[in-house]
Amino acid sequence: MAVYTDISEDDLKWFLTEYDTGTLLSYKGIAEGVENSNFLLHTTKDPLILTLYEKRVEKNDLPFFLGLMQHLAARGLSCPLPLPRNDGALLGTLSDRPAALISFLEGMWLRKPEAKHCREVGKALAQMHVAGEGFTLKRPNALSVDGWKVLWEKSEARADEVEKGLQNEIRGELDFLAANWPKNLPDGVIHADLFPDNVFFLGDELSGLIDFYFACNDLLAYDVSIILNAWCFEKDGAYNITKGMAMLEGYQSVRPLSAAERAALPMLSRGSALRFFLTRLYDWLTTPEGALVTKKDPLEYLRKLRFHRQIGSAAEYGLAA
Ligand SMILES: Nc1ncnc2c1ncn2[C@@H]1O[C@H](COP(=O)(O)OP(=O)(O)O)[C@@H](O)[C@H]1O
Ligand SMILES: N[C@@H](CCOP(=O)(O)O)C(=O)O
């Protein structure tokens, strides 16, 4: 699932009068996704995605997300483009939610990505980092070290229900990362959630990136650590160095990592594993039984975090010297 808010056909038709979309032929809710309600619309013109922004998305951040998609698309990155209303605004209101129409991107996400796909993802992330230069709006990363503490405080008391000993382990990890978090690395606009379900392929060719709703300004190499975590581990928890090597080669074919970024990669990977552990843990503990949304396993990211703790240098991820 992600259809948290239902819409009526009459309300949708009324909403569309503000846009140059052609006539509505059909619409349906999209089951995938976690954060927002998404619908696929067929009209007499191009197909469109309608997104209703739900409670975890801060309304004040929407101009950043939608403006970023425009900025990246204008610089040649394949990503959805928000459709302006007749008055030029990118946002409207539907069923009492902020709502936007964005272009439909062809392709589908890969359930079993291989090393060749990881190379394409690395390359596309670097292209996004380069294309993001010059984007003037700013959005600090709410899910970095300070945000992790806030999130942890909401789950801490019940953490041992998920695994005994977690309270102590995570407290120690947060203190360690706060004391050792890298500074003075190159920063810019990062995607911050470039998981397999947010990258579309047509055959083996990457057709585009979606879901910019965690995008923010942060360390570029932190985004690299996120894709290593999201793409390069197998279902049994093993790190696949062939995938890591391909991904890092793909990234560096567009934007070579500096020596300081390379050295920081194990720490950044530890941090990004903790970040996804914490959001998943919070959702795990708070999503009511029977809710239609599929809960993601926090322990998957705890295992990744433990793996990164014993990494000596980025060469162990497959980073060429
Ligand atoms: N621009 C798009 N083109 C095609 N499909 C899309 C597009 N945006 C979203 N989708 C579909 O909607 C699903 C959920 O979108 P996503 O942005 O990941 O939602 P959420 O932010 O709720 O996680 C995607 O997996 C995809 O199937
Ligand atoms: N990628 C995150 C969850 C966010 O889901 P998305 O559907 O918005 O990409 C995770 O796996 O924990």
Coordinates of C-alpha atoms and ligand atoms in Angstrom, one line a residue:
M1 CA 0.0 0.0 0.0
A2 CA 0.4 3.5 -0.2
V3 CA -3.0 5.0 -0.4
Y4 CA -3.7 6.6 2.9
T5 CA -6.2 9.2 1.6
D6 CA -9.0 8.3 -0.8
I7 CA -10.2 10.6 -3.5
S8 CA -13.6 10.9 -5.2
E9 CA -13.9 11.1 -8.9
D10 CA -15.7 14.4 -8.6
D11 CA -13.0 16.0 -6.5
L12 CA -10.3 14.8 -8.8
K13 CA -12.1 16.2 -11.9
W14 CA -12.5 19.5 -10.1
F15 CA -8.7 19.4 -9.1
L16 CA -7.8 18.8 -12.7
T17 CA -9.6 21.8 -14.0
E18 CA -6.7 23.8 -12.7
Y19 CA -4.3 21.9 -15.0
D20 CA -3.9 21.4 -18.8
T21 CA -4.1 17.6 -18.5
G22 CA -6.8 16.7 -21.1
T23 CA -9.8 14.8 -20.0
L24 CA -9.6 12.2 -17.2
L25 CA -10.1 8.6 -18.6
S26 CA -9.3 6.6 -15.5
Y27 CA -7.4 6.6 -12.2
K28 CA -6.2 4.0 -9.7
G29 CA -4.3 3.9 -6.4
I30 CA -0.8 2.6 -6.5
A31 CA 0.0 -0.1 -3.9
E32 CA 3.7 0.5 -3.6
G33 CA 5.5 3.2 -1.6
V34 CA 5.5 4.0 2.1
E35 CA 5.2 7.8 2.7
N36 CA 2.5 9.3 0.5
S37 CA -0.7 8.4 -1.4
N38 CA 0.0 7.9 -5.1
F39 CA -2.4 7.4 -8.0
L40 CA -1.9 6.7 -11.7
L41 CA -4.0 8.9 -14.0
H42 CA -4.8 8.2 -17.6
T43 CA -6.0 11.2 -19.5
T44 CA -6.5 12.1 -23.2
K45 CA -2.9 13.5 -22.9
D46 CA 0.1 11.9 -21.1
P47 CA -0.3 9.6 -18.2
L48 CA 0.4 11.3 -14.8
I49 CA 1.2 10.5 -11.2
L50 CA -0.9 12.2 -8.6
T51 CA 0.7 12.4 -5.2
L52 CA -1.1 13.5 -2.0
Y53 CA 1.5 14.4 0.6
E54 CA 0.9 12.7 3.9
K55 CA 1.7 13.6 7.5
R56 CA 5.4 12.7 7.5
V57 CA 6.1 15.2 4.7
E58 CA 6.5 18.7 5.9
K59 CA 4.5 21.0 3.7
N60 CA 7.2 23.7 3.9
D61 CA 9.6 21.3 2.3
L62 CA 7.5 20.7 -0.8
P63 CA 8.8 23.6 -2.8
F64 CA 12.3 22.2 -2.3
F65 CA 11.4 18.7 -3.5
L66 CA 9.3 19.9 -6.5
G67 CA 11.8 22.6 -7.4
L68 CA 14.6 20.1 -7.2
M69 CA 12.9 17.7 -9.7
Q70 CA 12.6 20.7 -12.1
H71 CA 16.2 21.7 -11.6
L72 CA 17.5 18.1 -12.1
A73 CA 15.3 17.4 -15.2
A74 CA 16.4 20.7 -16.7
R75 CA 20.0 19.5 -16.4
G76 CA 19.3 16.3 -18.2
L77 CA 18.7 13.9 -15.3
S78 CA 15.8 11.5 -16.0
C79 CA 13.4 12.1 -13.2
P80 CA 9.7 13.1 -12.9
L81 CA 8.8 16.6 -13.7
P82 CA 6.0 18.4 -11.7
L83 CA 3.2 19.7 -13.9
P84 CA 2.4 23.4 -13.2
R85 CA -1.2 24.4 -12.7
N86 CA -2.7 27.0 -15.0
D87 CA -1.7 29.7 -12.5
G88 CA 1.9 28.5 -12.5
A89 CA 1.8 26.9 -9.0
L90 CA 3.2 23.4 -8.6
L91 CA 1.0 22.5 -5.6
G92 CA -2.7 22.2 -5.2
T93 CA -5.0 20.7 -2.6
L94 CA -7.1 17.5 -2.9
S95 CA -9.0 15.7 -0.1
D96 CA -7.5 18.3 2.3
R97 CA -3.9 17.2 1.4
P98 CA -1.3 19.1 -0.5
A99 CA -1.2 17.5 -3.9
A100 CA 0.9 17.6 -7.0
L101 CA 0.8 16.1 -10.5
I102 CA 4.1 14.7 -11.8
S103 CA 5.1 13.2 -15.1
F104 CA 4.9 9.4 -15.4
L105 CA 8.3 7.7 -15.8
E106 CA 8.5 4.5 -17.9
G107 CA 10.2 1.5 -16.4
M108 CA 10.1 -0.7 -13.4
W109 CA 12.2 -1.3 -10.3
L110 CA 14.4 -4.4 -10.1
R111 CA 13.7 -7.1 -7.6
K112 CA 17.0 -8.8 -8.2
P113 CA 19.6 -6.2 -9.2
E114 CA 23.0 -7.4 -10.5
A115 CA 26.4 -5.8 -10.5
K116 CA 25.8 -4.2 -14.0
H117 CA 22.7 -2.5 -12.5
C118 CA 24.7 -1.3 -9.5
R119 CA 27.2 0.3 -11.8
E120 CA 24.3 2.3 -13.5
V121 CA 22.9 3.3 -10.1
G122 CA 26.4 4.6 -9.0
K123 CA 26.7 6.5 -12.2
A124 CA 23.2 8.0 -11.9
L125 CA 23.8 9.1 -8.3
A126 CA 26.9 10.9 -9.3
Q127 CA 25.1 12.5 -12.2
M128 CA 22.4 13.7 -9.8
H129 CA 25.1 15.1 -7.5
V130 CA 26.6 17.1 -10.4
A131 CA 23.2 18.1 -11.7
G132 CA 22.2 19.4 -8.2
E133 CA 24.9 22.0 -8.3
G134 CA 23.4 25.5 -8.5
F135 CA 20.1 24.5 -6.9
T136 CA 19.5 27.5 -4.6
L137 CA 16.9 26.2 -2.2
K138 CA 18.3 24.6 0.9
R139 CA 17.0 21.8 3.1
P140 CA 19.2 20.5 6.0
N141 CA 19.0 16.8 6.5
A142 CA 16.5 16.2 9.3
L143 CA 17.6 12.6 9.5
S144 CA 21.3 13.1 10.3
V145 CA 23.1 12.7 13.7
D146 CA 20.8 15.1 15.7
G147 CA 17.6 13.7 14.1
W148 CA 18.7 10.2 14.8
K149 CA 18.8 11.0 18.5
V150 CA 15.3 12.4 18.4
L151 CA 14.0 9.3 16.6
W152 CA 15.8 7.0 19.0
E153 CA 14.3 8.6 22.0
K154 CA 10.8 7.7 20.6
S155 CA 11.7 4.0 20.4
E156 CA 14.3 3.5 23.1
A157 CA 12.1 2.3 25.8
R158 CA 10.7 -0.6 23.7
A159 CA 13.8 -1.4 21.7
D160 CA 14.7 -4.5 23.6
E161 CA 11.3 -6.0 22.5
V162 CA 12.9 -6.2 19.1
E163 CA 16.2 -7.6 20.2
K164 CA 17.6 -8.0 23.7
G165 CA 20.5 -5.6 24.4
L166 CA 19.5 -3.1 21.7
Q167 CA 19.1 -0.2 24.1
N168 CA 22.7 -0.3 25.2
E169 CA 24.1 -1.1 21.7
I170 CA 22.3 1.8 20.0
R171 CA 23.0 4.3 22.7
G172 CA 26.7 3.5 22.4
E173 CA 26.5 3.7 18.6
L174 CA 24.8 7.1 18.7
D175 CA 27.5 8.5 21.0
F176 CA 30.2 7.1 18.9
L177 CA 28.8 8.5 15.6
A178 CA 28.1 11.9 17.2
A179 CA 31.8 12.1 18.3
N180 CA 33.3 10.8 15.0
W181 CA 30.9 12.0 12.3
P182 CA 33.0 13.3 9.3
K183 CA 33.1 17.0 8.7
N184 CA 34.4 19.2 5.9
L185 CA 33.7 16.7 3.1
P186 CA 32.2 17.9 -0.1
D187 CA 28.4 18.6 0.2
G188 CA 25.5 19.3 -2.0
V189 CA 22.0 18.0 -2.8
I190 CA 21.6 14.3 -2.0
H191 CA 18.8 11.9 -2.8
A192 CA 19.0 10.2 0.6
D193 CA 16.8 7.3 -0.2
L194 CA 18.0 5.8 -3.5
F195 CA 16.8 2.3 -2.8
P196 CA 16.0 -0.2 -5.6
D197 CA 12.3 0.8 -5.5
N198 CA 13.3 4.3 -6.4
V199 CA 15.3 3.5 -9.5
F200 CA 13.5 2.5 -12.7
F201 CA 15.0 0.3 -15.5
L202 CA 13.8 -0.5 -19.0
G203 CA 15.5 -3.9 -19.6
D204 CA 19.1 -3.3 -18.3
E205 CA 19.0 0.4 -19.0
L206 CA 18.4 2.8 -16.1
S207 CA 15.4 4.9 -17.2
G208 CA 15.2 7.3 -14.2
L209 CA 15.1 8.1 -10.5
I210 CA 12.0 8.8 -8.5
D211 CA 10.9 9.7 -4.9
F212 CA 12.9 12.8 -4.0
Y213 CA 11.0 13.3 -0.7
F214 CA 14.0 12.7 1.5
A215 CA 16.3 14.8 -0.7
C216 CA 18.3 17.4 1.3
N217 CA 21.7 19.1 1.6
D218 CA 24.3 16.8 3.1
L219 CA 27.7 15.1 2.4
L220 CA 27.7 13.7 -1.1
A221 CA 29.6 10.6 0.1
Y222 CA 26.9 9.9 2.7
D223 CA 24.6 9.3 -0.3
V224 CA 27.1 6.9 -1.7
S225 CA 27.1 5.0 1.6
I226 CA 23.2 4.8 1.4
I227 CA 23.3 3.1 -2.0
L228 CA 26.0 0.7 -0.8
N229 CA 23.7 -0.3 2.0
A230 CA 20.6 -0.5 -0.1
W231 CA 22.0 -2.4 -3.2
C232 CA 25.1 -4.3 -2.3
F233 CA 23.9 -6.8 0.4
E234 CA 22.4 -10.1 -0.4
K235 CA 19.2 -11.5 1.2
D236 CA 21.4 -13.7 3.5
G237 CA 23.1 -10.5 4.8
A238 CA 26.4 -11.0 3.0
Y239 CA 28.1 -7.9 1.5
N240 CA 28.6 -8.5 -2.3
I241 CA 31.9 -6.9 -3.1
T242 CA 31.4 -7.4 -6.9
K243 CA 28.3 -5.2 -6.7
G244 CA 30.1 -2.7 -4.4
M245 CA 33.0 -2.5 -6.8
A246 CA 30.7 -1.9 -9.8
M247 CA 28.7 0.7 -8.0
L248 CA 31.8 2.7 -6.8
E249 CA 33.3 2.4 -10.3
G250 CA 30.1 3.7 -11.8
Y251 CA 30.0 6.6 -9.4
Q252 CA 33.6 7.5 -9.9
S253 CA 33.3 7.5 -13.7
V254 CA 31.3 10.7 -13.2
R255 CA 32.5 12.1 -9.9
P256 CA 35.8 10.7 -8.4
L257 CA 35.7 10.5 -4.6
S258 CA 38.4 12.6 -2.7
A259 CA 40.9 10.9 -0.4
A260 CA 38.9 12.2 2.6
E261 CA 35.6 10.9 1.3
R262 CA 37.2 7.5 0.7
A263 CA 38.6 7.4 4.2
A264 CA 35.2 8.4 5.7
L265 CA 33.1 5.8 3.8
P266 CA 33.1 3.1 6.6
M267 CA 31.9 5.7 9.2
L268 CA 29.3 7.1 6.7
S269 CA 28.0 3.6 6.0
R270 CA 27.7 2.9 9.7
G271 CA 25.7 6.1 10.0
S272 CA 23.4 5.4 7.0
A273 CA 22.8 1.9 8.3
L274 CA 21.8 3.4 11.6
R275 CA 19.5 5.9 10.0
F276 CA 17.4 3.3 8.2
F277 CA 17.5 1.0 11.2
L278 CA 16.0 3.9 13.3
T279 CA 13.2 4.8 10.9
R280 CA 12.3 1.1 10.5
L281 CA 12.4 0.5 14.2
Y282 CA 10.1 3.4 14.9
D283 CA 7.6 2.2 12.2
W284 CA 7.9 -1.4 13.5
L285 CA 6.9 -0.3 17.0
T286 CA 4.2 2.2 16.0
T287 CA 2.4 0.9 12.9
P288 CA -0.8 -0.8 14.1
E289 CA -1.3 -4.5 13.4
G290 CA -3.5 -4.8 10.3
A291 CA -2.4 -1.6 8.7
L292 CA -2.2 -2.0 5.0
V293 CA 1.4 -0.7 4.7
T294 CA 4.2 -3.3 4.7
K295 CA 6.5 -2.9 7.7
K296 CA 10.2 -3.1 6.8
D297 CA 12.5 -5.2 9.0
P298 CA 14.8 -3.0 11.2
L299 CA 17.1 -5.9 12.0
E300 CA 18.2 -6.0 8.4
Y301 CA 19.9 -2.7 9.0
L302 CA 21.2 -3.6 12.4
R303 CA 23.1 -6.5 10.7
K304 CA 24.5 -4.0 8.1
L305 CA 25.5 -1.7 10.9
R306 CA 27.4 -4.4 12.7
F307 CA 29.1 -5.3 9.4
H308 CA 30.3 -1.8 8.9
R309 CA 31.7 -1.6 12.4
Q310 CA 34.3 -4.2 11.5
I311 CA 35.4 -2.6 8.2
G312 CA 39.0 -1.3 8.3
S313 CA 39.0 0.7 5.0
A314 CA 36.9 1.4 2.0
A315 CA 38.9 -1.1 -0.1
E316 CA 36.8 -3.7 1.7
Y317 CA 33.7 -2.3 -0.1
G318 CA 35.4 -2.8 -3.4
L319 CA 36.8 0.8 -3.8
A320 CA 39.8 0.6 -6.1
A321 CA 43.0 2.2 -4.8
Ligands
LIG1 N1 6.9 9.5 -11.7 C1 6.5 8.2 -11.6 N2 6.4 7.5 -12.7 C2 5.9 6.2 -12.6 N3 5.6 5.6 -11.4 C3 5.7 6.3 -10.3 C4 6.2 7.7 -10.3 N4 6.2 8.1 -9.0 C5 5.8 7.1 -8.3 N5 5.5 6.0 -9.0 C6 4.9 4.7 -8.5 O1 4.5 4.9 -7.2 C7 5.2 4.1 -6.3 C8 5.4 4.8 -5.0 O2 6.1 6.0 -5.2 P1 7.1 6.6 -4.2 O3 7.5 8.0 -4.6 O4 8.3 5.7 -3.9 O5 6.2 6.7 -2.9 P2 6.5 7.0 -1.4 O6 7.2 8.4 -1.3 O7 5.2 6.9 -0.8 O8 7.4 5.9 -0.9 C9 6.5 3.7 -7.0 O9 7.0 2.5 -6.6 C10 6.0 3.7 -8.5 O10 5.3 2.4 -8.7
LIG2 N1 13.8 3.1 1.8 C1 13.4 3.1 3.2 C2 11.9 3.4 3.3 C3 11.3 4.5 2.5 O1 10.5 3.9 1.5 P1 10.2 4.6 0.0 O2 9.1 3.7 -0.5 O3 9.8 6.0 0.3 O4 11.5 4.4 -0.8 C4 13.7 1.8 3.8 O5 13.9 0.8 3.1 O6 13.7 1.7 5.1

